[in-house]
Amino acid sequence: MRVGELSRRSGVSVATIKYYLREGLLPAGERTGPNQAAYDDGHLRRLRMIRALIDVGGLSVVATRDVLAAVDDPDLPLFQALGRASGTTTTAPDAAEEQDEAWNEGERMLAEQVDERGWQVSAENPAWATAVGVLATYVRLGDADLARQLGLYMRTMEEVARHEVAAVVDRGDRARTVEGVVVGTVLGDTLLAAVRRLAQQHCSLRLLGETPPDPEG
Amino acid sequence: MRVGELSRRSGVSVATIKYYLREGLLPAGERTGPNQAAYDDGHLRRLRMIRALIDVGGLSVVATRDVLAAVDDPDLPLFQALGRASGTTTTAPDAAEEQDEAWNEGERMLAEQVDERGWQVSAENPAWATAVGVLATYVRLGDADLARQLGLYMRTMEEVARHEVAAVVDRGDRARTVEGVVVGTVLGDTLLAAVRRLAQQHCSLRLLGETPPDPEG
């Protein structure tokens, strides 16, 4: 199909499609003339995935390109590839600025829990620094009591991850598995956060006796 | 203290402090002269919270202002206030565009699970539309199998929320509770997502036999 049809079928403007082509998010079409290229269903599918990662997953264009590069690299182990996605969804801490006493305390908290649960994870995983960054911020703000949820987060996320990994592996071929990992991990963050808000509403109603907002109000 | 000292002690530039004052994120100082104002420890604390929400929580300046307005409104029920934060961390779906068959299927999935778990939540909660948006995207991408994790997400997040609500209520006075809700909810999203990545690494090592990256590599 021509770029006009790709735009119509995906709902993405021609200008935006050309931007994604320039930035390397979308592979080039097959050249059919000096100013013309043909696109296939693979392009349409990729375009829908790009929009999902940006619009629903909240990734930046740069983060999306990094995630897709991981998808396209057949040599990269699946869940290591995801490290790239997690590292780019949050601002990476500035090493020089952040390595203070609070940072060390945050890292000690995480290392202790990782050790206790017997997790085999690498401090090279960008998610490690992200987690330490949050714990250090709790300490700096005088909210260290919030870090007490870390063990609970780890226990529940281990159960979630075990099911998630098993489910995408069940898909069979690598391309479909990688796609499941990327979409499920990035969009799953958004879904988990939303479900957590709904759970908080439900639990605060029970604990604090707060009433649900009046839909007519 | 003068604005210069506030800047030194918070690590935030004077220009940025003035921007936050103009945008209403930071309350005005006490006027002490025609071009001079005095700031106190409350300003310093608020400034640290602003930076945490933006740098670590990944909120935009506008979202941060909305969250802080909720903090400052003593009439707003605690966890309803958080709806504002969740609604602004992800792109709100365009109602006209999104109400298609996939949207309806996503909403049916969520409503069924909410009903099954007996959750008292309101479809007016912005997190409702966010959750439906993710489920609808799974359907549109042909990844509806990923939605099978919804029940697991709800069960684990109910446990997380129950502990979180109880812990912040334990803080006693409303101001400290609200602060705990805001910091713990926004930064907790980042922490949960990071812990989920680490758990995925751990579980994929066990399930797929992937080896951890070589720190020397």
Coordinates of N, CA, C and O in Angstrom, one line a residue, chain A residues 45 163-173 175-181 183-184 191, chain B residues 105 109 134-153:
Chain A
R45 N 1.1 -2.8 11.4 CA 1.2 -3.4 12.7 C 2.2 -2.6 13.6 O 1.9 -2.3 14.8
H163 N 3.8 -15.2 36.3 CA 2.7 -15.5 35.4 C 2.9 -14.8 34.0 O 2.6 -15.4 33.0
E164 N 3.5 -13.6 34.0 CA 3.7 -12.9 32.8 C 4.7 -13.5 31.9 O 4.5 -13.7 30.7
V165 N 5.8 -13.9 32.5 CA 6.9 -14.6 31.7 C 6.3 -15.9 31.1 O 6.5 -16.2 29.9
A166 N 5.6 -16.7 32.0 CA 5.1 -18.0 31.5 C 4.1 -17.7 30.3 O 4.1 -18.5 29.3
A167 N 3.3 -16.7 30.4 CA 2.2 -16.4 29.4 C 2.8 -16.0 28.1 O 2.4 -16.5 27.0
V168 N 3.8 -15.2 28.1 CA 4.4 -14.8 26.8 C 5.2 -15.9 26.2 O 5.3 -16.0 24.9
V169 N 5.9 -16.7 27.0 CA 6.6 -17.9 26.5 C 5.7 -18.8 25.8 O 6.0 -19.4 24.8
D170 N 4.4 -18.9 26.3 CA 3.4 -19.8 25.8 C 3.0 -19.4 24.3 O 2.4 -20.2 23.6
R171 N 3.4 -18.2 23.9 CA 3.0 -17.8 22.6 C 3.8 -18.5 21.5 O 3.4 -18.4 20.3
G172 N 4.9 -19.1 21.9 CA 5.6 -19.9 20.9 C 6.7 -19.2 20.2 O 7.8 -19.0 20.7
D173 N 6.5 -18.6 19.0 CA 7.6 -18.1 18.2 C 8.1 -16.8 18.8 O 7.4 -16.0 19.5
A175 N 9.2 -13.8 17.7 CA 8.6 -12.5 17.3 C 7.4 -12.1 18.2 O 7.2 -11.1 18.7
R176 N 6.5 -13.1 18.3 CA 5.2 -12.9 19.0 C 5.5 -12.8 20.5 O 4.9 -12.0 21.2
T177 N 6.5 -13.6 21.0 CA 6.9 -13.5 22.4 C 7.5 -12.1 22.7 O 7.1 -11.5 23.7
V178 N 8.4 -11.6 21.9 CA 9.0 -10.3 22.1 C 7.9 -9.2 22.1 O 7.9 -8.4 23.0
E179 N 7.0 -9.3 21.2 CA 6.0 -8.3 21.1 C 5.1 -8.4 22.4 O 4.8 -7.3 22.9
G180 N 4.8 -9.6 22.8 CA 4.1 -9.7 24.1 C 4.8 -9.1 25.3 O 4.2 -8.5 26.1
V181 N 6.1 -9.3 25.3 CA 6.9 -8.8 26.4 C 6.9 -7.3 26.4 O 6.7 -6.6 27.4
V183 N 4.8 -5.1 24.7 CA 3.4 -4.5 24.9 C 3.0 -4.7 26.4 O 2.5 -3.8 27.1
G184 N 3.1 -6.0 26.8 CA 2.7 -6.3 28.2 C 3.5 -5.6 29.3 O 2.9 -5.3 30.3
L191 N -1.5 -0.2 33.2 CA -2.6 -0.9 33.7 C -2.5 -1.2 35.2 O -3.4 -0.9 36.0
Chain B
E105 N -15.3 -3.8 24.7 CA -14.8 -5.0 25.2 C -13.9 -4.9 26.4 O -14.0 -5.6 27.4
M109 N -14.5 -6.3 30.2 CA -13.6 -7.1 31.0 C -13.3 -6.5 32.4 O -13.3 -7.2 33.3
V134 N -6.1 0.7 28.2 CA -5.0 -0.3 28.0 C -5.6 -1.6 27.5 O -5.1 -2.2 26.6
L135 N -6.7 -2.0 28.2 CA -7.3 -3.3 27.7 C -7.8 -3.2 26.3 O -7.7 -4.1 25.5
A136 N -8.4 -2.0 25.9 CA -8.9 -1.8 24.5 C -7.7 -1.9 23.6 O -7.8 -2.4 22.5
T137 N -6.5 -1.3 24.0 CA -5.4 -1.3 23.1 C -4.9 -2.8 22.9 O -4.5 -3.1 21.8
Y138 N -4.9 -3.6 24.0 CA -4.5 -5.0 23.8 C -5.4 -5.6 22.7 O -4.9 -6.4 21.9
V139 N -6.7 -5.4 22.8 CA -7.7 -6.0 21.9 C -7.3 -5.5 20.5 O -7.2 -6.3 19.5
R140 N -7.1 -4.2 20.3 CA -6.8 -3.6 19.0 C -5.5 -4.2 18.4 O -5.4 -4.3 17.2
L141 N -4.5 -4.4 19.2 CA -3.3 -4.9 18.7 C -3.3 -6.4 18.5 O -2.3 -7.0 18.0
G142 N -4.4 -7.1 18.8 CA -4.4 -8.5 18.7 C -3.7 -9.2 19.8 O -3.3 -10.4 19.7
D143 N -3.5 -8.5 20.9 CA -2.8 -9.0 22.1 C -3.8 -9.3 23.3 O -3.4 -9.0 24.4
A144 N -5.0 -9.7 23.0 CA -6.0 -9.8 24.0 C -5.6 -10.8 25.1 O -6.1 -10.7 26.2
D145 N -4.7 -11.7 24.8 CA -4.3 -12.7 25.8 C -3.6 -12.0 27.0 O -3.6 -12.5 28.1
L146 N -3.0 -10.8 26.7 CA -2.4 -10.1 27.8 C -3.4 -9.6 28.9 O -3.0 -9.4 30.0
A147 N -4.6 -9.4 28.4 CA -5.7 -9.0 29.4 C -6.0 -10.0 30.4 O -6.6 -9.8 31.4
R148 N -5.5 -11.3 30.2 CA -5.8 -12.3 31.2 C -5.1 -12.1 32.5 O -5.4 -12.7 33.5
Q149 N -4.1 -11.2 32.5 CA -3.4 -10.9 33.8 C -4.2 -9.9 34.6 O -3.9 -9.7 35.8
L150 N -5.3 -9.4 34.1 CA -6.1 -8.4 34.9 C -6.5 -8.9 36.2 O -6.4 -8.2 37.2
G151 N -7.0 -10.1 36.3 CA -7.5 -10.6 37.6 C -6.3 -10.7 38.6 O -6.5 -10.3 39.8
L152 N -5.2 -11.1 38.1 CA -4.0 -11.2 38.9 C -3.5 -9.8 39.4 O -3.2 -9.6 40.6
Y153 N -3.5 -8.9 38.5 CA -3.2 -7.5 38.8 C -4.1 -7.0 39.9 O -3.7 -6.3 40.9

